[in-house]
Structure formats: structure tokens, C-alpha cells
Short mmCIF file of C-alpha atoms and ligand atoms in Angstrom, two decimals:
data_model
loop_
_atom_site.label_atom_id
_atom_site.label_comp_id
_atom_site.label_asym_id
_atom_site.label_seq_id
_atom_site.Cartn_x
_atom_site.Cartn_y
_atom_site.Cartn_z
CA MET L 1 0.00 0.00 0.00
CA SER L 2 1.18 3.53 -0.72
CA VAL L 3 0.14 4.58 2.81
CA ARG L 4 1.88 2.43 5.39
CA ARG L 5 2.20 5.00 8.18
CA ALA L 6 -0.29 7.80 8.85
CA LEU L 7 -0.62 10.58 11.37
CA ILE L 8 -4.08 11.67 12.45
CA VAL L 9 -4.32 15.11 14.05
CA GLY L 10 -7.37 15.37 16.34
CA GLY L 11 -9.16 12.72 18.39
CA GLY L 12 -12.79 13.70 17.82
CA ILE L 13 -15.41 11.62 16.00
CA GLY L 14 -13.62 11.95 12.64
CA GLY L 15 -10.07 11.33 13.84
CA LEU L 16 -10.97 8.32 15.97
CA SER L 17 -13.08 6.79 13.18
CA ALA L 18 -10.23 7.27 10.69
CA ALA L 19 -7.79 5.68 13.17
CA ILE L 20 -9.99 2.60 13.56
CA ALA L 21 -10.61 2.34 9.81
CA LEU L 22 -6.92 2.65 8.88
CA ARG L 23 -5.83 0.16 11.52
CA ARG L 24 -8.36 -2.34 10.15
CA ILE L 25 -6.46 -2.40 6.84
CA GLY L 26 -3.05 -2.60 8.56
CA VAL L 27 -1.84 1.01 8.34
CA GLU L 28 0.41 2.07 11.24
CA VAL L 29 -1.43 4.96 12.92
CA ASP L 30 -0.24 7.70 15.27
CA LEU L 31 -3.00 9.98 16.59
CA VAL L 32 -2.35 13.21 18.50
CA GLU L 33 -5.05 15.06 20.42
CA LYS L 34 -4.22 18.46 21.82
CA ASN L 35 -6.73 18.34 24.68
CA ALA L 36 -4.85 16.66 27.56
CA THR L 37 -8.06 15.72 29.41
CA TRP L 38 -9.82 14.79 26.15
CA SER L 39 -13.13 16.07 27.49
CA VAL L 40 -16.33 16.10 25.40
CA TYR L 41 -19.64 17.91 25.86
CA GLY L 42 -22.07 16.39 28.31
CA VAL L 43 -24.96 16.38 25.82
CA GLY L 44 -25.90 13.99 23.04
CA ILE L 45 -25.82 13.34 19.35
CA ILE L 46 -28.15 11.90 16.73
CA GLN L 47 -26.67 9.06 14.69
CA PRO L 48 -28.61 8.88 11.43
CA GLY L 49 -28.80 5.66 9.40
CA ASN L 50 -25.70 6.45 7.37
CA ALA L 51 -23.71 7.01 10.60
CA LEU L 52 -24.80 3.56 11.82
CA ARG L 53 -23.88 2.08 8.43
CA ALA L 54 -20.37 3.57 8.64
CA LEU L 55 -19.97 2.62 12.31
CA ASP L 56 -21.01 -0.91 11.37
CA ARG L 57 -18.02 -1.06 8.99
CA LEU L 58 -15.84 -0.05 11.95
CA GLY L 59 -17.40 -2.81 14.08
CA VAL L 60 -18.94 -0.50 16.70
CA ALA L 61 -22.51 0.19 15.54
CA GLU L 62 -24.05 -2.46 17.81
CA GLN L 63 -22.28 -1.02 20.85
CA CYS L 64 -23.61 2.44 19.99
CA VAL L 65 -27.13 1.09 19.68
CA ALA L 66 -26.80 -0.89 22.93
CA GLN L 67 -25.65 2.24 24.76
CA GLY L 68 -28.05 4.63 23.05
CA TYR L 69 -31.75 4.80 22.26
CA PRO L 70 -33.49 4.03 18.93
CA ILE L 71 -34.97 6.97 17.03
CA LEU L 72 -37.75 5.70 14.77
CA GLY L 73 -38.67 8.91 12.95
CA VAL L 74 -39.56 12.55 13.37
CA ARG L 75 -42.71 14.38 14.36
CA SER L 76 -42.94 18.13 14.10
CA TRP L 77 -45.51 20.59 15.36
CA THR L 78 -46.14 24.30 15.42
CA ALA L 79 -44.38 26.12 18.30
CA ASP L 80 -47.43 25.91 20.55
CA GLY L 81 -47.52 22.13 20.08
CA GLY L 82 -51.11 22.40 18.78
CA THR L 83 -50.78 21.43 15.11
CA LEU L 84 -48.95 18.38 13.80
CA LEU L 85 -46.98 19.37 10.68
CA ARG L 86 -45.15 16.19 9.84
CA ASP L 87 -44.95 12.58 11.02
CA ASN L 88 -42.28 10.53 9.23
CA THR L 89 -40.76 7.16 9.96
CA PHE L 90 -37.11 6.74 8.98
CA PRO L 91 -35.91 3.73 6.96
CA SER L 92 -33.24 1.48 8.48
CA ALA L 93 -29.86 1.64 6.71
CA VAL L 94 -28.50 -1.51 8.35
CA PRO L 95 -30.70 -4.61 8.71
CA GLY L 96 -31.23 -5.40 12.38
CA LEU L 97 -30.32 -1.90 13.58
CA PRO L 98 -32.76 0.95 14.27
CA PRO L 99 -33.18 3.67 11.63
CA ASN L 100 -31.39 6.29 13.79
CA ASN L 101 -29.80 6.20 17.23
CA GLY L 102 -29.45 8.81 19.95
CA ILE L 103 -26.40 8.54 22.22
CA THR L 104 -24.56 10.76 24.69
CA ARG L 105 -21.34 12.28 23.32
CA ARG L 106 -19.45 10.78 26.26
CA ARG L 107 -20.62 7.24 25.52
CA LEU L 108 -19.82 7.61 21.84
CA HIS L 109 -16.38 9.00 22.72
CA ASP L 110 -15.67 6.08 25.08
CA ILE L 111 -16.74 3.52 22.44
CA LEU L 112 -14.52 5.10 19.77
CA VAL L 113 -11.52 5.56 22.10
CA SER L 114 -11.74 1.99 23.28
CA ALA L 115 -11.99 0.67 19.68
CA ALA L 116 -9.07 2.89 18.59
CA ASN L 117 -6.93 1.66 21.50
CA ASP L 118 -7.86 -1.97 20.80
CA SER L 119 -6.99 -1.47 17.13
CA GLY L 120 -3.38 -0.70 18.05
CA ALA L 121 -3.41 2.99 17.14
CA ASN L 122 -0.69 4.87 19.01
CA ILE L 123 -2.54 7.72 20.75
CA ARG L 124 -0.96 10.69 22.55
CA THR L 125 -3.06 13.33 24.28
CA GLY L 126 -1.94 16.83 25.20
CA VAL L 127 0.14 16.84 22.00
CA THR L 128 -0.15 18.72 18.72
CA VAL L 129 1.82 19.43 15.57
CA SER L 130 4.55 22.08 15.89
CA THR L 131 6.26 21.82 12.51
CA LEU L 132 5.23 20.32 9.19
CA GLU L 133 7.47 19.92 6.18
CA GLN L 134 6.38 18.22 2.98
CA GLU L 135 8.52 16.34 0.49
CA PRO L 136 7.17 14.44 -2.53
CA ASP L 137 7.40 11.11 -0.70
CA ALA L 138 6.80 12.02 2.95
CA VAL L 139 5.56 14.56 5.48
CA HIS L 140 8.02 15.35 8.29
CA ILE L 141 6.33 16.30 11.54
CA GLY L 142 7.71 17.88 14.69
CA PHE L 143 5.42 17.47 17.72
CA SER L 144 4.83 19.74 20.71
CA ASP L 145 6.28 17.02 22.97
CA GLY L 146 9.61 17.32 21.16
CA ARG L 147 9.31 14.16 19.06
CA HIS L 148 9.80 14.00 15.26
CA ARG L 149 8.48 11.45 12.79
CA SER L 150 7.80 11.08 9.06
CA TYR L 151 4.55 9.86 7.51
CA ASP L 152 3.18 8.75 4.15
CA LEU L 153 -0.04 10.66 4.90
CA VAL L 154 -1.19 13.24 7.47
CA VAL L 155 -4.93 13.41 8.15
CA GLY L 156 -6.18 16.65 9.69
CA ALA L 157 -9.26 15.94 11.82
CA ASP L 158 -8.87 18.90 14.13
CA GLY L 159 -12.38 20.30 13.80
CA LEU L 160 -14.16 23.41 12.60
CA TYR L 161 -11.38 25.79 13.69
CA SER L 162 -8.62 23.57 12.30
CA ARG L 163 -5.05 24.82 12.83
CA LEU L 164 -3.85 22.34 10.25
CA ARG L 165 -6.18 23.90 7.66
CA GLU L 166 -4.67 27.29 8.38
CA ARG L 167 -1.14 25.88 8.27
CA VAL L 168 -1.58 24.06 4.96
CA PHE L 169 -4.31 26.02 3.13
CA GLY L 170 -3.62 29.52 4.47
CA ASP L 171 -6.02 31.63 6.53
CA GLN L 172 -8.55 32.57 3.82
CA HIS L 173 -10.76 29.56 4.63
CA LYS L 174 -12.43 30.10 7.98
CA ALA L 175 -15.58 28.76 9.59
CA LYS L 176 -18.33 31.39 9.35
CA PHE L 177 -21.24 32.24 11.63
CA THR L 178 -24.57 31.01 10.27
CA GLY L 179 -26.68 33.52 12.20
CA GLN L 180 -28.00 30.87 14.61
CA VAL L 181 -27.04 29.60 18.05
CA ALA L 182 -27.64 26.17 19.60
CA TRP L 183 -28.88 25.41 23.12
CA ARG L 184 -28.76 21.91 24.56
CA VAL L 185 -29.50 20.36 27.94
CA ASN L 186 -29.96 16.77 29.13
CA LEU L 187 -33.22 15.92 30.89
CA PRO L 188 -35.06 12.74 31.99
CA ARG L 189 -36.60 11.11 28.89
CA ILE L 190 -40.30 11.65 28.24
CA PRO L 191 -41.57 8.02 28.44
CA GLU L 192 -43.28 8.11 24.99
CA LEU L 193 -40.30 9.75 23.22
CA ASP L 194 -39.20 7.19 20.62
CA ARG L 195 -38.51 9.64 17.75
CA LEU L 196 -37.46 13.26 17.33
CA TRP L 197 -40.10 15.71 18.46
CA MET L 198 -39.59 19.13 16.89
CA TYR L 199 -41.48 22.41 17.31
CA ARG L 200 -41.20 25.18 14.74
CA GLY L 201 -40.82 28.60 16.32
CA SER L 202 -40.60 32.08 14.82
CA ARG L 203 -36.78 32.24 15.10
CA GLY L 204 -35.83 28.56 15.00
CA THR L 205 -36.72 25.09 16.20
CA ALA L 206 -36.92 23.46 19.64
CA GLY L 207 -37.19 19.74 20.25
CA PHE L 208 -36.32 16.54 22.05
CA VAL L 209 -33.93 13.69 21.20
CA PRO L 210 -33.92 10.38 23.14
CA LEU L 211 -30.43 9.30 24.31
CA ALA L 212 -31.00 6.41 26.71
CA PRO L 213 -33.96 4.77 28.48
CA ASP L 214 -33.71 7.41 31.21
CA LEU L 215 -32.27 10.33 29.24
CA MET L 216 -33.06 12.75 26.42
CA TYR L 217 -31.81 16.15 25.44
CA MET L 218 -33.77 19.24 24.69
CA LEU L 219 -32.26 21.32 21.91
CA THR L 220 -33.03 24.67 20.36
CA ILE L 221 -31.50 26.18 17.26
CA GLU L 222 -32.45 29.81 16.90
CA LYS L 223 -31.59 33.17 15.47
CA VAL L 224 -30.20 35.45 18.17
CA PRO L 225 -32.99 37.85 19.23
CA ASP L 226 -32.48 41.44 18.09
CA GLY L 227 -30.15 43.28 20.45
CA ALA L 228 -29.07 40.14 22.37
CA PRO L 229 -25.32 39.45 22.60
CA LEU L 230 -23.90 36.46 20.74
CA ARG L 231 -21.49 35.39 23.49
CA LEU L 232 -23.07 34.57 26.84
CA PRO L 233 -21.37 33.81 30.18
CA GLN L 234 -22.07 30.36 31.70
CA ASP L 235 -23.57 32.07 34.76
CA GLY L 236 -27.22 32.77 33.97
CA LEU L 237 -27.49 30.39 30.97
CA ALA L 238 -30.37 28.39 32.49
CA ALA L 239 -32.54 31.48 33.01
CA GLU L 240 -31.63 32.82 29.57
CA TYR L 241 -32.50 29.48 27.95
CA ARG L 242 -35.88 29.48 29.72
CA ASN L 243 -36.51 33.01 28.34
CA ARG L 244 -35.65 31.94 24.81
CA LEU L 245 -38.23 29.14 25.05
CA ALA L 246 -41.05 31.49 26.00
CA GLU L 247 -42.92 31.17 22.68
CA TYR L 248 -43.12 27.36 22.85
CA GLY L 249 -46.06 25.43 24.31
CA GLY L 250 -46.76 21.72 24.91
CA PRO L 251 -43.92 19.56 26.27
CA VAL L 252 -41.32 22.29 25.64
CA ALA L 253 -43.14 24.65 28.01
CA GLU L 254 -43.29 21.89 30.64
CA HIS L 255 -39.65 20.95 30.31
CA ARG L 256 -38.26 24.47 30.22
CA GLU L 257 -39.13 24.65 33.91
CA LEU L 258 -36.63 21.83 34.57
CA VAL L 259 -33.74 23.90 33.17
CA ARG L 260 -32.26 25.29 36.39
CA ASP L 261 -28.55 24.44 36.42
CA ASP L 262 -26.32 26.85 34.48
CA ALA L 263 -23.52 24.27 34.34
CA GLU L 264 -25.74 21.76 32.52
CA VAL L 265 -26.68 24.08 29.66
CA VAL L 266 -24.49 23.88 26.53
CA TYR L 267 -24.74 27.03 24.42
CA ARG L 268 -22.79 27.85 21.31
CA PRO L 269 -23.00 29.92 18.15
CA VAL L 270 -23.39 27.72 15.05
CA ASP L 271 -20.60 28.11 12.49
CA ASN L 272 -20.06 26.15 9.29
CA ILE L 273 -17.53 25.72 6.49
CA LEU L 274 -17.27 24.01 3.14
CA LEU L 275 -13.65 23.98 2.07
CA PRO L 276 -13.44 24.06 -1.75
CA ALA L 277 -12.15 20.84 -3.31
CA PRO L 278 -9.64 19.34 -3.06
CA TRP L 279 -9.23 18.97 0.71
CA HIS L 280 -5.58 17.95 0.33
CA ARG L 281 -2.27 19.64 -0.34
CA GLY L 282 0.52 17.24 -1.11
CA ARG L 283 0.17 14.44 1.43
CA VAL L 284 -1.96 16.32 3.96
CA LEU L 285 -5.73 15.63 3.83
CA LEU L 286 -8.44 17.34 5.88
CA ILE L 287 -11.52 15.39 6.96
CA GLY L 288 -14.58 15.95 9.17
CA ASP L 289 -15.48 19.42 10.37
CA ALA L 290 -12.06 20.73 9.31
CA ALA L 291 -13.16 20.29 5.68
CA HIS L 292 -16.98 20.32 5.82
CA GLY L 293 -18.42 21.49 9.14
CA THR L 294 -22.19 21.66 8.90
CA SER L 295 -24.93 23.30 10.96
CA PRO L 296 -26.77 20.60 12.92
CA HIS L 297 -30.17 20.79 11.17
CA CYS L 298 -29.94 17.29 9.68
CA GLY L 299 -27.76 15.71 12.40
CA GLN L 300 -25.13 14.88 9.77
CA GLY L 301 -21.81 16.44 10.95
CA GLY L 302 -20.54 13.48 12.93
CA ALA L 303 -22.00 11.03 10.40
CA GLN L 304 -20.04 12.59 7.55
CA ALA L 305 -16.85 12.64 9.65
CA ILE L 306 -17.19 8.88 10.29
CA GLU L 307 -17.83 8.22 6.58
CA ASP L 308 -14.63 10.10 5.69
CA GLY L 309 -12.52 7.64 7.68
CA VAL L 310 -14.27 4.62 6.20
CA VAL L 311 -13.90 5.86 2.62
CA LEU L 312 -10.25 6.85 3.11
CA ALA L 313 -9.38 3.35 4.32
CA GLU L 314 -11.28 1.76 1.42
CA GLU L 315 -9.33 3.85 -1.09
CA ILE L 316 -5.96 3.16 0.55
CA ALA L 317 -6.73 -0.57 0.53
CA LYS L 318 -7.03 -0.45 -3.28
CA GLN L 319 -3.20 -0.17 -3.41
CA ALA L 320 -3.15 2.91 -5.67
CA PRO L 321 -0.50 5.68 -5.41
CA VAL L 322 -1.23 8.39 -2.82
CA GLU L 323 -2.31 10.98 -5.44
CA GLN L 324 -4.86 8.49 -6.79
CA VAL L 325 -6.09 7.63 -3.27
CA LEU L 326 -6.70 11.32 -2.54
CA ALA L 327 -8.36 11.98 -5.91
CA SER L 328 -10.70 9.01 -5.45
CA PHE L 329 -11.46 10.10 -1.89
CA MET L 330 -12.53 13.55 -3.15
CA GLN L 331 -14.54 11.97 -5.93
CA ARG L 332 -16.55 10.01 -3.37
CA ARG L 333 -16.83 12.66 -0.65
CA PHE L 334 -17.11 16.19 -2.01
CA ALA L 335 -20.58 16.26 -3.60
CA ARG L 336 -22.18 14.41 -0.69
CA CYS L 337 -20.67 16.71 1.96
CA LYS L 338 -21.53 19.78 -0.12
CA THR L 339 -25.18 18.70 -0.25
CA VAL L 340 -25.17 18.21 3.54
CA VAL L 341 -23.52 21.56 4.38
CA GLU L 342 -25.53 23.60 1.88
CA GLY L 343 -28.87 21.85 2.52
CA SER L 344 -28.50 22.26 6.28
CA GLU L 345 -27.55 25.91 5.82
CA ARG L 346 -30.69 26.47 3.70
CA ILE L 347 -32.88 25.12 6.49
CA GLY L 348 -31.15 27.47 8.93
CA ARG L 349 -31.69 30.45 6.63
CA TRP L 350 -35.41 29.64 6.39
CA GLU L 351 -35.66 29.27 10.16
CA GLN L 352 -34.29 32.80 10.46
CA ASP L 353 -36.61 34.24 7.83
CA HIS L 354 -39.78 32.36 6.91
CA THR L 355 -40.43 34.69 3.97
CA LEU L 356 -37.47 33.24 2.02
CA ASP L 357 -38.29 31.04 -0.94
CA ILE L 358 -36.95 27.89 0.72
CA ASP L 359 -38.82 24.67 1.48
CA PRO L 360 -37.13 23.32 4.65
CA ASP L 361 -38.73 19.89 4.32
CA ALA L 362 -37.50 19.58 0.72
CA ALA L 363 -33.99 20.62 1.84
CA ALA L 364 -34.03 18.03 4.65
CA PHE L 365 -35.24 15.37 2.21
CA GLU L 366 -32.43 16.23 -0.23
CA VAL L 367 -29.79 15.96 2.51
CA THR L 368 -31.17 12.69 3.88
CA THR L 369 -31.44 11.16 0.42
CA ALA L 370 -27.83 12.09 -0.38
CA ALA L 371 -26.64 10.80 2.99
CA LEU L 372 -28.41 7.46 2.61
CA ALA L 373 -27.17 6.89 -0.96
CA PRO L 374 -24.60 4.07 -1.20
CA LEU L 375 -21.28 5.18 0.25
C1 FAD T 1 -25.19 22.10 18.27
C2 FAD T 1 -24.60 20.94 17.49
C3 FAD T 1 -25.31 19.76 17.39
C4 FAD T 1 -24.79 18.70 16.65
N1 FAD T 1 -25.53 17.56 16.54
C5 FAD T 1 -25.07 16.56 15.77
C6 FAD T 1 -25.82 15.36 15.63
O1 FAD T 1 -26.89 15.23 16.23
N2 FAD T 1 -25.33 14.38 14.83
C7 FAD T 1 -24.14 14.49 14.18
O2 FAD T 1 -23.73 13.55 13.47
N3 FAD T 1 -23.39 15.62 14.30
C8 FAD T 1 -23.83 16.64 15.08
N4 FAD T 1 -23.08 17.77 15.24
C9 FAD T 1 -21.81 17.87 14.51
C10 FAD T 1 -20.69 17.05 15.12
O3 FAD T 1 -20.53 17.34 16.50
C11 FAD T 1 -19.40 17.33 14.37
O4 FAD T 1 -19.63 17.29 12.99
C12 FAD T 1 -18.34 16.31 14.71
O5 FAD T 1 -18.03 16.40 16.08
C13 FAD T 1 -17.11 16.54 13.85
O6 FAD T 1 -16.09 15.67 14.24
P1 FAD T 1 -14.58 16.05 13.97
O7 FAD T 1 -13.80 14.89 14.50
O8 FAD T 1 -14.38 16.46 12.58
O9 FAD T 1 -14.32 17.36 14.84
P2 FAD T 1 -14.37 17.54 16.42
O10 FAD T 1 -15.42 16.70 17.02
O11 FAD T 1 -14.41 19.02 16.65
O12 FAD T 1 -12.98 17.00 16.93
C14 FAD T 1 -11.77 17.68 16.71
C15 FAD T 1 -10.75 17.16 17.70
O13 FAD T 1 -9.48 17.70 17.37
C16 FAD T 1 -8.87 18.21 18.53
N5 FAD T 1 -7.98 19.27 18.10
C17 FAD T 1 -8.32 20.54 17.75
N6 FAD T 1 -7.23 21.21 17.35
C18 FAD T 1 -6.18 20.36 17.46
C19 FAD T 1 -4.79 20.48 17.19
N7 FAD T 1 -4.27 21.63 16.73
N8 FAD T 1 -3.98 19.40 17.41
C20 FAD T 1 -4.50 18.23 17.87
N9 FAD T 1 -5.82 18.07 18.15
C21 FAD T 1 -6.66 19.11 17.94
C22 FAD T 1 -10.02 18.68 19.40
O14 FAD T 1 -9.66 18.78 20.76
C23 FAD T 1 -11.05 17.58 19.13
O15 FAD T 1 -10.87 16.48 19.99
C24 FAD T 1 -23.55 18.83 15.99
C25 FAD T 1 -22.83 20.02 16.10
C26 FAD T 1 -23.35 21.07 16.84
C27 FAD T 1 -22.57 22.34 16.94
#
């Protein structure tokens, strides 16, 4: 194989998935993660059918399902909860597994870390790349812990604000603010919640996602109200979140009263990026959010990051030269990720301005159809 030794920069969903996938075909893998404690958010994530399909190829889909909660479809209502707008059941992408799965970020992280360790990947935390020098046949890396090593391929999976992207592609490609912010908090699961429940408000969407038999999260994606600051201190987040939910009725109104602990509320502005193709320079390739970070409207960001690792390993296993591996990777990944990023962004634009000529359901259908197409 033209790639016998690879470095993966970043131990998030994309980096860990790539590490597992590359180890499965026998590539020697070093992975560096800059966060010494390797902490992840305390909330959850939706794993759509294509995420489960890709995780199945990594051998961990069943663990995710066992530690998560099946999501059978989506129901959406008007903000007051009075009018049902949509009631869809999702198809299963993998026989024997649920259509979608909800899981806490921590459980997913533990499953991926354990599989990456078992695979024999050499993982160092609290370490990043200090120097990078490319030659036609190798990339020479100096690490922040003083070590040096050369690689056939470097995979940048260091997220939306990727330093590797800046280092290799220059600083003209930056994640941009979409105009919306996301609120999330874990709560006890509503007993009947076996699918996504979404409520369409005037500035965004609020809803519930099951994560475990006893757990769900409530999420809201919204345009910042006029005059409100974008950055908010952690102190006071619970009260502010309750305020932002004032227009919602039904179960959202009931559950907003349970949001009392500032420390439990996860708030962040929503940024996105679609790096123009190709996502490689020489022997450095960007994957996951570093190349195609999407707003969360279709729950596809993590799914696409996992698919990147699976596809990269499949292309390396074909024994082609590195340039051919990277070209084939782009051929298989760019259009799909573009549809996800742009379709999700369209939904977000409509949520911010309902007068725009955008059909959010059609955009969601387009994204889901692209995501479920054969990998
Ligand atoms: C509000 C919200 C809701 C979401 N919901 C969903 C969902 O339901 N389903 C879904 O599939 N996706 C969802 N996503 C998207 C998903 O979280 C991301 O797409 C996914 O985490 C991307 O994985 P990644 O590995 O590319 O990047 P990240 O998860 O950001 O991981 C990057 C890793 O690299 C490390 N790192 C950063 N810089 C360096 C460096 N210089 N050196 C070494 N390491 C570095 C970081 O510490 C981190 O561990 C959501 C996103 C948001 C914002």
C-alpha cells in the first residue's frame, strides 16, 4: 500500500473513526489530540442511518445502539404544540439496527476511544503538531512534545477551527457564523419519546432527542434575538434558555421549567464551512469538520466525519499511489458533503426568515437522500 504509516491530528469523531478504519487495513497509525483531558460535551448526538452504516463497517454500531436509544422517525408541530406538521418514519440503513440512534457524546467517545486503542493505534493526548514539512514522498512532523516522525499521509481531523487547515491552506478559509445559536441540555426522557419531536418557532426550532432509556436532550437552534449578545457567560445560561423558550407550548413549556442548572446548559454559536475541493495539499488531507463542518439541522456532521474515515481506508486498501487515493477520496466525498452543508444551511436560513423562498422539508429530504445513498 502507498500509505503504510499515517498521522491523524485530532481525536474527535472523525479522527478516531479514521484511526480505527486505517488500523483495520493494517496502516500504522499515530494519533495526536491536543486536549490533555480529552473532554467532550455532556450532551448527546443523533446518529442517522448512514452514521450507523459507517460505524457498522468499523465494528462498533451495535455497541452504539446498545448504549443509546433508537430513534424511529420525526414528528414536528407548530411552536405551541397544537398542530402536527409532519410525522415521518425513517428507513433502516442496516438490517437489524434501528433507523437512527441517539447517544450521549461521552458514551460515543468512550466507544470510539476503546476501539481505537484496541486497534493498536498509538494515541498521545496533550500533543499537537509544531512543525510540518512536505517532500514528494513524505511529510516530516515535529510534535509539541519534542518528538519527530515522518509519515506517508497526514490526516487533519482537528475540527471546525482547524489549525492544520490554516497551516496548509492559508487563513482565507475560515468557519463562518450562520446567524444561529444552539442550546442543549440533558433531561429525563419523556416516556413516549421514541422519535425526534420538533417544534417550529418564529426564530428557529426546539425539540427533544432520546439518548438512553432514562435520558433525552432538549435542543433549540435559533436566530439570536435582536439586540441580544452572541457570546453569553455560563452564569445565567439556564434562566436565559428558559426566556428563549417562552414562545413554545406543549412539552417544551413543561420541560423548560426543569432547566435550572447553568452548568448543565451547553450554548454555542453555530458556524459552518465548506472547504473548496480538493481537501488535500501534497500528502496532507483534511476530513470531518475541518473540511466540511455543517450546521446541525440534519444531524449529519458526525456522520459525515465517520464516513470520511471509512472511505479513506477503502481507497488506501485499493493499493493505488497516494495521489490516486486522494483523488478518489474527493470523488466520493465532495458532492455528498456539499449537499449536507448547503442543505442544512438552507434550512437554517429559512428558520431565520420564513419569507425566504426555501422549502425546509425539501432541503431536509435532499440531505437525507444524499446521505443514505450508497457510500
Ligand atoms: C449544536 C450541534 C449539534 C450537533 N448535533 C449533531 C448530531 O446530532 N449528529 C451528528 O452527526 N453531528 C452533530 N453535530 C456535529 C458534530 O458534532 C461534528 O460534525 C463532529 O463532532 C465533527 O467531528 P470532527 O472529529 O471532525 O471534529 P471535532 O469533534 O471538533 O474533533 C476535533 C478534535 O481535534 C482536537 N484538536 C483541535 N485542534 C487540534 C490540534 N491543533 N492538534 C491536535 N488536536 C486538535 C479537538 O480537541 C477535538 O478532539 C452537531 C454540532 C453542533 C454544533
